[in-house]
Short mmCIF file of C-alpha atoms in Angstrom, two decimals:
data_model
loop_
_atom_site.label_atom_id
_atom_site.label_comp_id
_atom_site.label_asym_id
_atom_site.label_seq_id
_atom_site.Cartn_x
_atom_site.Cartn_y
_atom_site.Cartn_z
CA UNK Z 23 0.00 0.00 0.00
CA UNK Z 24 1.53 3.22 -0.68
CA UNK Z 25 1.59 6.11 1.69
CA UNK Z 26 -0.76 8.23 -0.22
CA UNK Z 27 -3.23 5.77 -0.06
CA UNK Z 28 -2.61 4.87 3.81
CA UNK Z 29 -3.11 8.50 4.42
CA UNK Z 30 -6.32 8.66 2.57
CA UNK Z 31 -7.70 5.44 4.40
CA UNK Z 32 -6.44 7.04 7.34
CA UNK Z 33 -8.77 9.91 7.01
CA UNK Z 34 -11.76 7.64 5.78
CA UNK Z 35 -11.95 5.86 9.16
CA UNK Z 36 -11.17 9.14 11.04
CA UNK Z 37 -14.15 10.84 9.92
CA UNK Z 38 -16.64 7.81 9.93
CA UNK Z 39 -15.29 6.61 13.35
CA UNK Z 40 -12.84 9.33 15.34
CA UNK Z 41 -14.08 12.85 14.43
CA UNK Z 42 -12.16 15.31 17.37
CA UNK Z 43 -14.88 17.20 18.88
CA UNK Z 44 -13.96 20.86 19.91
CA UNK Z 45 -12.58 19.36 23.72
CA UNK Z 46 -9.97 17.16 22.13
CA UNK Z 47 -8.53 19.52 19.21
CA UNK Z 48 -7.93 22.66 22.49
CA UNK Z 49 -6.27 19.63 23.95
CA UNK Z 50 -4.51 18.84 20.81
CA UNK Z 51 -3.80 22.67 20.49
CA UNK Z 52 -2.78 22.73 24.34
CA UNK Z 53 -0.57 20.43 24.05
CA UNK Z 54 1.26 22.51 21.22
CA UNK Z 55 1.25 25.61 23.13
CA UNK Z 56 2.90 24.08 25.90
CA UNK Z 57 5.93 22.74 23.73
CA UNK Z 58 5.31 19.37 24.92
CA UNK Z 59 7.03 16.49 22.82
CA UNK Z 60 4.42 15.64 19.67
CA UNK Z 61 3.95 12.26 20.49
CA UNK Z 62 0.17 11.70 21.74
CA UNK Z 63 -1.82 8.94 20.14
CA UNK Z 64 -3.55 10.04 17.22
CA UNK Z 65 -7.33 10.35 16.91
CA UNK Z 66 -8.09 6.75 15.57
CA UNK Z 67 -5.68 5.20 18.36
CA UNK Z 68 -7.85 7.69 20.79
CA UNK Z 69 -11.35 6.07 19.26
CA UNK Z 70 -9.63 2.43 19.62
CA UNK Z 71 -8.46 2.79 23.20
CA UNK Z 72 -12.10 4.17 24.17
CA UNK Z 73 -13.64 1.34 22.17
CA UNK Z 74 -11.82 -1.37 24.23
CA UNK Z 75 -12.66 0.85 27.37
CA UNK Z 76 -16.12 0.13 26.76
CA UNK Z 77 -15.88 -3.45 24.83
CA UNK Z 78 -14.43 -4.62 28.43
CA UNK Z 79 -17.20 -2.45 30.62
CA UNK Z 80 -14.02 -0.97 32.18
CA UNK Z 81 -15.22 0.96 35.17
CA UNK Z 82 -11.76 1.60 36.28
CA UNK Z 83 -8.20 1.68 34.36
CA UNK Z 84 -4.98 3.32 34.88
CA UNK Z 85 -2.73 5.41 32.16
CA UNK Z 86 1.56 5.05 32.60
CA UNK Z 87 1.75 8.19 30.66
CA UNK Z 88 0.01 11.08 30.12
CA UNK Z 89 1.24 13.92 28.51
CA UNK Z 90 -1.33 16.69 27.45
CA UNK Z 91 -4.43 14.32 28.47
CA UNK Z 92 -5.32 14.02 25.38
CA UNK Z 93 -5.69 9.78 25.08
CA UNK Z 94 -7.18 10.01 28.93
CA UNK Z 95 -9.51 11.85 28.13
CA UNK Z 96 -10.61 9.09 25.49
CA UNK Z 97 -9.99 6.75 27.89
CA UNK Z 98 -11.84 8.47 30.81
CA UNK Z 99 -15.16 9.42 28.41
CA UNK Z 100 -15.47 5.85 28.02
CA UNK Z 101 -15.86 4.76 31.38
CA UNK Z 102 -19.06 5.41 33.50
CA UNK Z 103 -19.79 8.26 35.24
CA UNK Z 104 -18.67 6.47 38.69
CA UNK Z 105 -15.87 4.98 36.89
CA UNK Z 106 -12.06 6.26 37.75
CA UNK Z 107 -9.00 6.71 35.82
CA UNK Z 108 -5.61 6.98 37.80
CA UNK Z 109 -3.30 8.65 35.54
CA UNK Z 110 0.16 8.88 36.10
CA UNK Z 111 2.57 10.88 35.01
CA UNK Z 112 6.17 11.55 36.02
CA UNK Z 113 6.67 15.53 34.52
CA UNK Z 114 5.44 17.78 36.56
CA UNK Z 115 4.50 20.31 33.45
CA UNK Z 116 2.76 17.34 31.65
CA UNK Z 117 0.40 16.51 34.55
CA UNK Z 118 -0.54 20.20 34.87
CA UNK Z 119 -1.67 20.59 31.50
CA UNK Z 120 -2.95 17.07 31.64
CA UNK Z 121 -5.03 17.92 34.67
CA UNK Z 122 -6.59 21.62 32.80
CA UNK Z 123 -7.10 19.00 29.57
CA UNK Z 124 -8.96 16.57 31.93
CA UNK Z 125 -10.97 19.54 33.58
CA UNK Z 126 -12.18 21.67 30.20
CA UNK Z 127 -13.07 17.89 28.73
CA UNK Z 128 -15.50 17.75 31.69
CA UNK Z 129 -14.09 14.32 33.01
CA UNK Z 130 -12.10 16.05 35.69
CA UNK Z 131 -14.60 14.07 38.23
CA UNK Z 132 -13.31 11.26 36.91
CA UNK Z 133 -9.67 11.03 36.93
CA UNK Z 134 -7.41 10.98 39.49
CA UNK Z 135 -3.81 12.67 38.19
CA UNK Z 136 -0.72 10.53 40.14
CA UNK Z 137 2.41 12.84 39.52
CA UNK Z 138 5.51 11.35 40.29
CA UNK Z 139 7.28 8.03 39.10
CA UNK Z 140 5.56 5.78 37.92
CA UNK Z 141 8.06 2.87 39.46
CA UNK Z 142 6.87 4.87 42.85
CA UNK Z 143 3.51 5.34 42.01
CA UNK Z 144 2.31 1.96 40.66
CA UNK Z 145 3.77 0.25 44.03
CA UNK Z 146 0.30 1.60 46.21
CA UNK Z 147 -1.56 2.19 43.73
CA UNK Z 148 -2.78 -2.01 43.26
CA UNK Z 149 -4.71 -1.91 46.56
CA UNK Z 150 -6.72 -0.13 44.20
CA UNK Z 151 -7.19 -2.53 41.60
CA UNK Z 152 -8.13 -5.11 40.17
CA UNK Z 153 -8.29 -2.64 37.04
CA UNK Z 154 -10.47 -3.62 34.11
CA UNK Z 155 -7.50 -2.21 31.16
CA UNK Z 156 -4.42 -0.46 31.88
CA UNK Z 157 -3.17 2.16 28.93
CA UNK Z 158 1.30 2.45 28.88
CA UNK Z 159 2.49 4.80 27.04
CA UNK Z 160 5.57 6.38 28.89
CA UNK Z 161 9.32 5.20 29.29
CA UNK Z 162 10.03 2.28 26.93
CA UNK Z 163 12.91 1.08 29.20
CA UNK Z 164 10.33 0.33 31.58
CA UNK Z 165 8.15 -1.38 29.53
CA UNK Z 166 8.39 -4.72 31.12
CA UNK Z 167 8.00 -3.58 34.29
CA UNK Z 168 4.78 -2.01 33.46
CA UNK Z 169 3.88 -5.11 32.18
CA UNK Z 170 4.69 -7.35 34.96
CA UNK Z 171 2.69 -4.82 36.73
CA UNK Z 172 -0.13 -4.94 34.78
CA UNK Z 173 -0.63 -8.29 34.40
CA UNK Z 174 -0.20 -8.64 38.15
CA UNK Z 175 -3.12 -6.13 38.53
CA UNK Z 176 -5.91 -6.27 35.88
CA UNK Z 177 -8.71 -8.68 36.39
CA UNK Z 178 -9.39 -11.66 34.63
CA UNK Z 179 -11.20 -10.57 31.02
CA UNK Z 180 -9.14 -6.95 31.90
CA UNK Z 181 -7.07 -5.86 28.83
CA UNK Z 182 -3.63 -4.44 28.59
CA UNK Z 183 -2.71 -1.49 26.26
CA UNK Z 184 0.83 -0.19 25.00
CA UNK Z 185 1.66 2.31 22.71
CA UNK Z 186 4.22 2.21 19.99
CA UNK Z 187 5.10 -1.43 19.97
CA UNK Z 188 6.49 -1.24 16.74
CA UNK Z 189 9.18 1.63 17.93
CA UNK Z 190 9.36 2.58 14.25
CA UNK Z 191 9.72 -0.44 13.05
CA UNK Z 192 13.32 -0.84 14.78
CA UNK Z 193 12.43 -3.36 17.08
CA UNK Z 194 12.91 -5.67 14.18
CA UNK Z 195 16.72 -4.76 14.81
CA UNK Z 196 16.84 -3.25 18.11
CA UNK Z 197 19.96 -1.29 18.28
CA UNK Z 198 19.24 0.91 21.31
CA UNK Z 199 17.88 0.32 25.59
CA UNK Z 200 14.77 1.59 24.24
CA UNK Z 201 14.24 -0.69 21.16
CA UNK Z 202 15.47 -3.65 23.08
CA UNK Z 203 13.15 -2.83 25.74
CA UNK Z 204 10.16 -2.85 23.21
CA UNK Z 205 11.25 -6.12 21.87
CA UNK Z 206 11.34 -7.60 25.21
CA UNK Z 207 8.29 -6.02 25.78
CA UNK Z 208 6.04 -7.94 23.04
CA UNK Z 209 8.32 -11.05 23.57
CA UNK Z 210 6.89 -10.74 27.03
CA UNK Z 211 2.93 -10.04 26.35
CA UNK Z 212 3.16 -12.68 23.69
CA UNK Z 213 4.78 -15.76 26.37
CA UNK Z 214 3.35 -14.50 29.22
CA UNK Z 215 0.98 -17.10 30.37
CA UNK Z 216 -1.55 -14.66 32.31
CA UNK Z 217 -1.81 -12.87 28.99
CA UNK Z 218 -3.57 -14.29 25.86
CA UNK Z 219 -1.97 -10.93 23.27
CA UNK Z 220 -1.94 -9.87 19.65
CA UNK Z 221 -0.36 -6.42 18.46
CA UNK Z 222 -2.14 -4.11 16.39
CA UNK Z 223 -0.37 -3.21 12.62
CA UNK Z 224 -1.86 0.45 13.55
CA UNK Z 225 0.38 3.79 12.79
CA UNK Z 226 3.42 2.65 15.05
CA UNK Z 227 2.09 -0.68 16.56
CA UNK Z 228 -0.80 -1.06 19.06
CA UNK Z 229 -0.21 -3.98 21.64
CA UNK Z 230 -3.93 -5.39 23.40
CA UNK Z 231 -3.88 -8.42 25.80
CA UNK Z 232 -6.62 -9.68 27.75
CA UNK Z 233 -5.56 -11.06 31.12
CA UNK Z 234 -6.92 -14.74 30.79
#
């Protein structure tokens, strides 16, 4: 498939299934203003995380990662209005425009903002589990930690999300700590006997396992 015609399927299932509504492009736009790195999920990975959120009932889930808010707030419209998102994030900055995203979205209710580590963080924060899906999207060298962790803490029938599996395609050749890491990652989802995994070919690799 040539990338013309990627792009141009690209925008056909935006606009029949992931149209940005005016909360998510001032997130989009936030998250520009505030010269954070331009590495958020894009709109279609936004619909597909919310999709699961509600395929799996999810009443609560945690995000390792956070940035602008931009896929919480996906994650967090999806779950009901008793439901709970913990989302941590390690940069102070992020969190603070994460936590304004969450709040102009109208989901502020919803999700609780951890700032700090997340290797600090995620130690207390399974007393409040068992999650229905955790979303990781942060540090690729920690990777299998988060995994370990998440497979430790989501129920059975939970799911468990990562971003950028693919690394650009070099974890085919991993070269650096962070490809290696991603490549020990999927190793890990796909041996894992508490996980039953598949990844996702979408934009730069979308990794879903259900805990079985």
């Amino acid at each position: 498939m040539s990338d013309n015609l990627r792009e141009q399927f690209d925008a056909y299932i935006s606009d029949l299934f992931a149209r940005e509504d005016d909360a998510l492009r001032w997130i989009q736009a936030e998250t520009v203003r505030n010269a954070l790195p331009a590495i958020s999920v894009r709109a279609v990975e936004g619909h597909l995380l919310g999709w699961l959120t509600r395929l799996v009932g999810a009443r609560i889930a945690v995000e390792i990662g956070v940035l602008g808010g931009y896929s919480g707030t996906w994650i967090a419209r999806s779950l009901p209005e008793d439901g709970r998102l913990y989302a941590v994030e390690k940069v102070e900055k992020h969190a603070a425009v994460a936590r304004a995203a969450f709040d102009y979205a109208g989901i502020g209710d919803r999700v609780e903002l951890l700032q700090g580590d997340a290797m600090d963080v995620l130690k207390g924060l399974g007393e409040k589990g068992p999650f229905d899906l955790v979303f990781i999207d942060a540090d690729k060298e920690s990777y299998p930690v988060y995994l370990d962790w998440a497979a430790d803490n989501v129920r059975s029938g939970g799911l468990v999300v990562a971003h950028n599996a693919y690394q650009q395609g070099a974890v085919l050749e991993p070269q650096s700590e962070s490809n290696r890491a991603m490549d020990s990652f999927n190793r890990a989802m796909a041996s894992d006997p508490r996980l039953d995994g598949m990844i996702l070919p979408l934009y730069d690799g979308m990794a879903v396992a259900r805990r079985r």
